PDB file of C-alpha atoms in Angstrom:
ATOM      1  CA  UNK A 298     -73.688 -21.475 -15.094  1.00  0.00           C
ATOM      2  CA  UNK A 299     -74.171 -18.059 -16.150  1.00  0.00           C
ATOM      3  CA  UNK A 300     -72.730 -15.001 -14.842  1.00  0.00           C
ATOM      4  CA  UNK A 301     -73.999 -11.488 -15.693  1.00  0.00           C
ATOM      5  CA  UNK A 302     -71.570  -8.057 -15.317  1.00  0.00           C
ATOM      6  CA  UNK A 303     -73.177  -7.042 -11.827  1.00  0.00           C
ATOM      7  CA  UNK A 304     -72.176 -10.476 -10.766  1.00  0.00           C
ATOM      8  CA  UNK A 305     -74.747 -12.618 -10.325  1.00  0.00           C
ATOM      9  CA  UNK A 306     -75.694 -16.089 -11.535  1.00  0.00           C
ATOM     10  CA  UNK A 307     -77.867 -17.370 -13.549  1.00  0.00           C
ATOM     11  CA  UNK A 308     -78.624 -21.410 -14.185  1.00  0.00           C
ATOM     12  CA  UNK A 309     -79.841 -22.354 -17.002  1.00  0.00           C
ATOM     13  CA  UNK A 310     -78.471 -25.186 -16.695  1.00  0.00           C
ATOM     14  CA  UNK A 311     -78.819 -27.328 -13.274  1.00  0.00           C
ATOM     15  CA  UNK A 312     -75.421 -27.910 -11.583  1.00  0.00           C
ATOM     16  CA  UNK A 313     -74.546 -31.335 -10.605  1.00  0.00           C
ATOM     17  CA  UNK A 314     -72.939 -31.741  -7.193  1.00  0.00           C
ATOM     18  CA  UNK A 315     -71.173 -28.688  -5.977  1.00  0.00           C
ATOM     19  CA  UNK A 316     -68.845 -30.080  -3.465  1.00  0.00           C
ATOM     20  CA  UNK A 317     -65.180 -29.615  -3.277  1.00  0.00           C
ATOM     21  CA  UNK A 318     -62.388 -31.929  -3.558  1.00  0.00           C
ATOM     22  CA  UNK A 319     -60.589 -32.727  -0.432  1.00  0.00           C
ATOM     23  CA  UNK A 320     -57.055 -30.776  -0.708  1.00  0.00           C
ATOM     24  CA  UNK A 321     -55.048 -33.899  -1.330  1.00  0.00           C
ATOM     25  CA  UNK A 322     -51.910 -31.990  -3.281  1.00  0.00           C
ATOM     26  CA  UNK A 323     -48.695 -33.371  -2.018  1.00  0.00           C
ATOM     27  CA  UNK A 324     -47.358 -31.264  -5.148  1.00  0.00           C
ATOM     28  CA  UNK A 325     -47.344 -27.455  -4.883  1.00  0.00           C
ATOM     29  CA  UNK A 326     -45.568 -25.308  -8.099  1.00  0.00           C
ATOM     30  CA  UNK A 327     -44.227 -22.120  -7.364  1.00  0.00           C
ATOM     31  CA  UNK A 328     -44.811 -18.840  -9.475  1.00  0.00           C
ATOM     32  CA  UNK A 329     -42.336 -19.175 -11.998  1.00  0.00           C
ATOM     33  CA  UNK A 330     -43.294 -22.587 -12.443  1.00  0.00           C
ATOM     34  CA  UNK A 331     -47.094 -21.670 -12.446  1.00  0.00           C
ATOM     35  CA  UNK A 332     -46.697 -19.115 -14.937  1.00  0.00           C
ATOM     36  CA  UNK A 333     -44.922 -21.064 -17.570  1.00  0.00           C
ATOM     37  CA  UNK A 334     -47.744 -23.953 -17.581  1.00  0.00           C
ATOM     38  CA  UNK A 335     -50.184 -21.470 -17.456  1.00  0.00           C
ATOM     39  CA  UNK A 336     -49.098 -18.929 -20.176  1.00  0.00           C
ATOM     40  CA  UNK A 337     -49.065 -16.001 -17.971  1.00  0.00           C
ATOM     41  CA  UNK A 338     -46.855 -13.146 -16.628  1.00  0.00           C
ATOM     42  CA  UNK A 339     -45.386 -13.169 -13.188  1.00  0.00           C
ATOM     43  CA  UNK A 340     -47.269 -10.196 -13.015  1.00  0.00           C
ATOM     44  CA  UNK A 341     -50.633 -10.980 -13.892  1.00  0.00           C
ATOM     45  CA  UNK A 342     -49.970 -14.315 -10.983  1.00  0.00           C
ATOM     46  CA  UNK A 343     -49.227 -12.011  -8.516  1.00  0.00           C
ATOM     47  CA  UNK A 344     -51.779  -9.347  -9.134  1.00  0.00           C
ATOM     48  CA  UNK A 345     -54.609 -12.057  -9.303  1.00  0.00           C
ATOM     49  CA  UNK A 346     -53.267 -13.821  -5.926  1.00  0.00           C
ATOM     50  CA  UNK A 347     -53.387 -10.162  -4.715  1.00  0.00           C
ATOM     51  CA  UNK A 348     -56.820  -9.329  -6.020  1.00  0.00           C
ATOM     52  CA  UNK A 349     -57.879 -12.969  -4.870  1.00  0.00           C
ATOM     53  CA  UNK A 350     -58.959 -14.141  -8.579  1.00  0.00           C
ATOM     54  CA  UNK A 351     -56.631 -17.252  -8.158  1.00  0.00           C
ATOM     55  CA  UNK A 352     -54.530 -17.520  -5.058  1.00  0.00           C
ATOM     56  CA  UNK A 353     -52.139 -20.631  -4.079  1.00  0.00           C
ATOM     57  CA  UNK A 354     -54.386 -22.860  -2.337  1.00  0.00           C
ATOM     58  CA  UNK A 355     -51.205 -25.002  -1.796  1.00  0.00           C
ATOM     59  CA  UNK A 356     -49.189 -22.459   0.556  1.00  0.00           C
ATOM     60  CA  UNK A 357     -50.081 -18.681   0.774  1.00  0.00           C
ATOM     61  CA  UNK A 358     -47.562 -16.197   0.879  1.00  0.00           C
ATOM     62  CA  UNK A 359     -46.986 -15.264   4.048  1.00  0.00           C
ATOM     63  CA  UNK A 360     -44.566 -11.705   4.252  1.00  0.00           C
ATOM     64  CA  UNK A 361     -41.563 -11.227   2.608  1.00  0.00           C
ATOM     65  CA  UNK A 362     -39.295 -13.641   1.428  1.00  0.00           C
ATOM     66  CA  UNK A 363     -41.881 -16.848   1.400  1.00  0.00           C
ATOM     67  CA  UNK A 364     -42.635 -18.815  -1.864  1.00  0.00           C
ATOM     68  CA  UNK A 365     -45.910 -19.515  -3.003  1.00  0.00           C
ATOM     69  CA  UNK A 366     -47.290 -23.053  -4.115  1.00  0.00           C
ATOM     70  CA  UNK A 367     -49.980 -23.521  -6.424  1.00  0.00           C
ATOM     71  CA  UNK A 368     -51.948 -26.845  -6.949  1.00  0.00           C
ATOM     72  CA  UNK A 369     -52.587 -28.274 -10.342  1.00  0.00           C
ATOM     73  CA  UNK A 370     -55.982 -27.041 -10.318  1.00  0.00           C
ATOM     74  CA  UNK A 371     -54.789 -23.701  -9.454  1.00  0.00           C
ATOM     75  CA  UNK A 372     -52.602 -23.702 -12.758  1.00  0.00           C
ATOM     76  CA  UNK A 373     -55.831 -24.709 -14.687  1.00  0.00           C
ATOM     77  CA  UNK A 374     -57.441 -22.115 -13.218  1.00  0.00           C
ATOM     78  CA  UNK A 375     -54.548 -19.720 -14.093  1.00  0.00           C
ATOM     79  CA  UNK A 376     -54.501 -21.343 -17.719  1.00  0.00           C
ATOM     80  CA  UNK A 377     -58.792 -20.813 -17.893  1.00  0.00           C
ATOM     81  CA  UNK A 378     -58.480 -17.156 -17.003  1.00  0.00           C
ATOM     82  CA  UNK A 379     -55.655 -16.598 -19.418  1.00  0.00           C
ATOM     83  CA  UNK A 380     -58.064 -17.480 -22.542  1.00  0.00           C
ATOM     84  CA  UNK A 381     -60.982 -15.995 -21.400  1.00  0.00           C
ATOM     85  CA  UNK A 382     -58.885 -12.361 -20.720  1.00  0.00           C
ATOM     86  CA  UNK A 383     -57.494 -13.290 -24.141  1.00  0.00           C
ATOM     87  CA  UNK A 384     -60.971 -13.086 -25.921  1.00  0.00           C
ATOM     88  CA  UNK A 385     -62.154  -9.836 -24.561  1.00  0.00           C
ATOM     89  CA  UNK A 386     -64.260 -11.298 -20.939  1.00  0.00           C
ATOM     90  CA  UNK A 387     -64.374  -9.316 -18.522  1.00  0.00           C
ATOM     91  CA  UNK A 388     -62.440  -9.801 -15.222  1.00  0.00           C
ATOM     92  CA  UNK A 389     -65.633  -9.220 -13.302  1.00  0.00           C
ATOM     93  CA  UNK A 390     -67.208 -12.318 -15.237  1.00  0.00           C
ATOM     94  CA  UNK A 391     -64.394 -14.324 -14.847  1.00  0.00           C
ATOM     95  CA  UNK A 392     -64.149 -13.969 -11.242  1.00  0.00           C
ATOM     96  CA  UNK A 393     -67.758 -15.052 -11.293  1.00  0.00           C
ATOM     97  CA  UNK A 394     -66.885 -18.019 -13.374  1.00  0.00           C
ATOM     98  CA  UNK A 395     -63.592 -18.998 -11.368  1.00  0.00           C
ATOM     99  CA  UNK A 396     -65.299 -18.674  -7.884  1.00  0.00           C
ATOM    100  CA  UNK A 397     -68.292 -20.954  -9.573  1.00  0.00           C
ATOM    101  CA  UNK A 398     -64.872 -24.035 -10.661  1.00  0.00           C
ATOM    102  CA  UNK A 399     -63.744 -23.718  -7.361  1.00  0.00           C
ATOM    103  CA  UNK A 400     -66.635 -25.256  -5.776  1.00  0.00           C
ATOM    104  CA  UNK A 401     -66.925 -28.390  -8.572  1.00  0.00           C
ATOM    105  CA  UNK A 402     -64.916 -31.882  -8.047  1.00  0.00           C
ATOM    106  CA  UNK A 403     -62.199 -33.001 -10.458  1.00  0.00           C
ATOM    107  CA  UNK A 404     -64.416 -35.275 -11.852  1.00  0.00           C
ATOM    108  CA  UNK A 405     -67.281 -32.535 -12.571  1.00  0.00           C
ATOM    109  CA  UNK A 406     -64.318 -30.595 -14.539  1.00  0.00           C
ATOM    110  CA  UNK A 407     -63.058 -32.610 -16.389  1.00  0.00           C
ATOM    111  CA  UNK A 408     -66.646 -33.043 -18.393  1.00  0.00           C
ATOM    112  CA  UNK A 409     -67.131 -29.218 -18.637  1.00  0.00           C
ATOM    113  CA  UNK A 410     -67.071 -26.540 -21.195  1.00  0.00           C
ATOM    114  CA  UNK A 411     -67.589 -23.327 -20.535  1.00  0.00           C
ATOM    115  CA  UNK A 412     -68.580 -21.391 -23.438  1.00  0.00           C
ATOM    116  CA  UNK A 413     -69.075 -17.332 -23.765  1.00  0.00           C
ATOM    117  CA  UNK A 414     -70.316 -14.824 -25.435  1.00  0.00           C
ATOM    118  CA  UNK A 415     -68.232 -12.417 -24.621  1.00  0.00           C
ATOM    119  CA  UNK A 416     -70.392 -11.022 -21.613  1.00  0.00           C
ATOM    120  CA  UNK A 417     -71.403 -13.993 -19.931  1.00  0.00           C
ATOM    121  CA  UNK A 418     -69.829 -16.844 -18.966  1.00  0.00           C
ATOM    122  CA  UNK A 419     -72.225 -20.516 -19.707  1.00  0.00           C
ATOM    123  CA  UNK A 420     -71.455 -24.233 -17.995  1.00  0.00           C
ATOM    124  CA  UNK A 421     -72.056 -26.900 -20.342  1.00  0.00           C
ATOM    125  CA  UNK A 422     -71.689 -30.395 -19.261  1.00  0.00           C
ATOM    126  CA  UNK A 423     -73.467 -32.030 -22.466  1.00  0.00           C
ATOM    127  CA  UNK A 424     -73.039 -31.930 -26.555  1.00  0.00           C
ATOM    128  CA  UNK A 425     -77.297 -30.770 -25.771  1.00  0.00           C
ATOM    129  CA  UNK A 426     -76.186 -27.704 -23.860  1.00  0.00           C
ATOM    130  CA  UNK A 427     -73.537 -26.807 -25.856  1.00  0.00           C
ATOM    131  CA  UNK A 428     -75.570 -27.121 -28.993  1.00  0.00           C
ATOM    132  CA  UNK A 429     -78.848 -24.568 -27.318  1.00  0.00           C
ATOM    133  CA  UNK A 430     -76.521 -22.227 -26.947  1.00  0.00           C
ATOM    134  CA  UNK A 431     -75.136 -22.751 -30.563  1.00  0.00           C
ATOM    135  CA  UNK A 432     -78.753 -22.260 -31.372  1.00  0.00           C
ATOM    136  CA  UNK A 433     -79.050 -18.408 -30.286  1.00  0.00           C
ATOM    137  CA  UNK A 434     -77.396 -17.181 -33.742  1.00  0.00           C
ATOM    138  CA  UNK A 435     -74.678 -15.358 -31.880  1.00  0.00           C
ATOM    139  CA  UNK A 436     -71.142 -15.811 -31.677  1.00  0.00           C
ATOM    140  CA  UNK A 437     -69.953 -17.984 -29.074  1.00  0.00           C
ATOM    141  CA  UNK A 438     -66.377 -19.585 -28.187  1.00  0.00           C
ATOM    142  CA  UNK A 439     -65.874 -22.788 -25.575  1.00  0.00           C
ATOM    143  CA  UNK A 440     -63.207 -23.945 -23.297  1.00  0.00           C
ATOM    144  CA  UNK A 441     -62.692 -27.688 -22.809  1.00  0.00           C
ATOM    145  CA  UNK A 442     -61.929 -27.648 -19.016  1.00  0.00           C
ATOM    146  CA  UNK A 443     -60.539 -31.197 -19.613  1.00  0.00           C
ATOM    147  CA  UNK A 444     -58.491 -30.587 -22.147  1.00  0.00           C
ATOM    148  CA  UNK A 445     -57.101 -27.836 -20.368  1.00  0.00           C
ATOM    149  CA  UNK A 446     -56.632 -29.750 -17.359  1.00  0.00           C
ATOM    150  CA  UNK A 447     -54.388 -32.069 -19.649  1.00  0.00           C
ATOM    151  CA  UNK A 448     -51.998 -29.602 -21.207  1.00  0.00           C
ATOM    152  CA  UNK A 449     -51.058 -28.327 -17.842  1.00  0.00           C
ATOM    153  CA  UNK A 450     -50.255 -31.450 -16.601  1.00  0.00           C
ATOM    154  CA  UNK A 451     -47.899 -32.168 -19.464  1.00  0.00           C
ATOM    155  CA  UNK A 452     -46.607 -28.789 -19.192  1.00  0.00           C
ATOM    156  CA  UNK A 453     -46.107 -29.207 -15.392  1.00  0.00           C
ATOM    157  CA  UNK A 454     -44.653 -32.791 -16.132  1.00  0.00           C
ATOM    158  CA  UNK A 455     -41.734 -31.332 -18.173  1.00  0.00           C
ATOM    159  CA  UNK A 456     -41.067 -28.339 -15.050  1.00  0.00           C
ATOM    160  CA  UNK A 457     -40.009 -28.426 -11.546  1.00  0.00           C
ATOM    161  CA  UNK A 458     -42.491 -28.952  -8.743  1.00  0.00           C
ATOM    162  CA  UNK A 459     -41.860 -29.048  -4.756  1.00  0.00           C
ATOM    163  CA  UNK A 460     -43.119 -31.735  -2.215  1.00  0.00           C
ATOM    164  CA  UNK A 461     -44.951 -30.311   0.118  1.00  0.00           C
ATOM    165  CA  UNK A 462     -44.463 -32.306   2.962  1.00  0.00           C
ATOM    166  CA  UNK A 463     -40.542 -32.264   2.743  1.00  0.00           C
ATOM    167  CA  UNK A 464     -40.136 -29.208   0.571  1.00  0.00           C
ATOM    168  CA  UNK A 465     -37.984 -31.607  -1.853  1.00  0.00           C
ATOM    169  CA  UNK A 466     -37.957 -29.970  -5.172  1.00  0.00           C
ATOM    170  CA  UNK A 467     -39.052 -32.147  -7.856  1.00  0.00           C
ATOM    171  CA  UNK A 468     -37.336 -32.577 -11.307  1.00  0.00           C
ATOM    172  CA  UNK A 469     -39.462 -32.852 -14.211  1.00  0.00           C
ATOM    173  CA  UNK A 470     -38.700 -34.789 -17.379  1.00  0.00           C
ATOM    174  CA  UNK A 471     -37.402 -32.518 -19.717  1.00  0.00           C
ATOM    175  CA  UNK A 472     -34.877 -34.603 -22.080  1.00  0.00           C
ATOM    176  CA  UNK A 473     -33.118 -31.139 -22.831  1.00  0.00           C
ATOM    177  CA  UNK A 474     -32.283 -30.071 -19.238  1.00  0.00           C
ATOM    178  CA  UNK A 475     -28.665 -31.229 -19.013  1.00  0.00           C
ATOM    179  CA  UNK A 476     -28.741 -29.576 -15.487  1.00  0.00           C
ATOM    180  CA  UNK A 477     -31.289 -31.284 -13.950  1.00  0.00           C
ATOM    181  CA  UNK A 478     -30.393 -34.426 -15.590  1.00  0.00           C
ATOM    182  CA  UNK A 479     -27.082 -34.237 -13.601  1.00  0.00           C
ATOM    183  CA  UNK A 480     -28.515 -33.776 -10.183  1.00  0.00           C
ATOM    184  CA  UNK A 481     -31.356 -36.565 -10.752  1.00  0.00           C
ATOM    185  CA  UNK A 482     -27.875 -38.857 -11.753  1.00  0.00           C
ATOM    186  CA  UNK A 483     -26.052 -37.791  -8.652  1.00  0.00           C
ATOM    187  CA  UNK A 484     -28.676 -37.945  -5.897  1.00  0.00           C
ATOM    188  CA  UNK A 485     -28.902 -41.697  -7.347  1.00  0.00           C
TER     189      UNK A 485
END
């Protein structure tokens, strides 16, 4: 995938089944919790749920006063739009680029790169791709959605998370939380 600045696509490489996943989260993190995993400001989370970059596909806000829950892939999405902002994209490309994820399975994500220029955003799903665009002489950087994937789990593994069928908060493992060591102990 390719995405220009006036937002369209370009494929120069085909895409490979562009279904989604079923929503099968029984897991939903709120902000906070989003944001640390993710690397982000509170801020930037709730201007790109605003803005509809990234928005909790686990529970919406809905008014005042209600909490947000993002999936894991929404936190990998978070975390993928962090870097690129960090190397100078811009937002209009990543938009492009996060609206082109959101259609693609689990499976499909874990195997992809995306790689940049700077100005447009490229989907590489082979060492081939990723070494044609090497080719062009220009300076290009990659993200390893997979790897990606995996350090938010881990981070997300060490925070809190909330079921979403009972609304039971979840305690992650985090040796050095005395806290919520106690209240795992005493709801044994």
């Amino acid at each position: 995938m390719s995405s220009s600045g006036d937002g369209t696509a370009n494929d120069p490489y085909p895409l490979h089944g562009s279904t989604s996943d079923p929503t099968t989260d029984t897991v939903g993190y709120r902000g906070p919790t989003a944001c640390a995993a993710a690397g982000i400001t509170y801020r930037q989370l709730d201007y790109w749920a605003r803005t509809g970059l990234v928005e909790p596909s686990v529970r919406p806000a809905r008014g005042s006063g209600t909490q947000r829950l993002y999936s894991l892939r929404d936190v990998v999405f978070l975390k993928i739009v962090k870097r690129f902002l960090d190397t100078g994209v811009a937002l209009q490309n990543i938009r492009t680029a996060v609206q082109h994820l959101r259609g693609r399975q689990a499976r499909d994500l874990e195997r992809m790169t995306l790689m940049s220029d700077g100005s447009t955003v490229y989907e590489c799903s082979s060492p081939d791709e990723v070494v044609g665009l090497l080719q062009g002489g220009q300076g290009i950087f990659g993200i390893a959605v997979g790897v990606v994937w995996r350090d938010v789990e881990a981070a997300l593994s060490q925070l809190h998370g909330e079921r979403v069928d009972t609304g039971e908060t979840l305690i992650g493992h985090n040796p050095a939380d005395e806290l919520a060591r106690r209240r795992r102990d005493r709801a044994v």
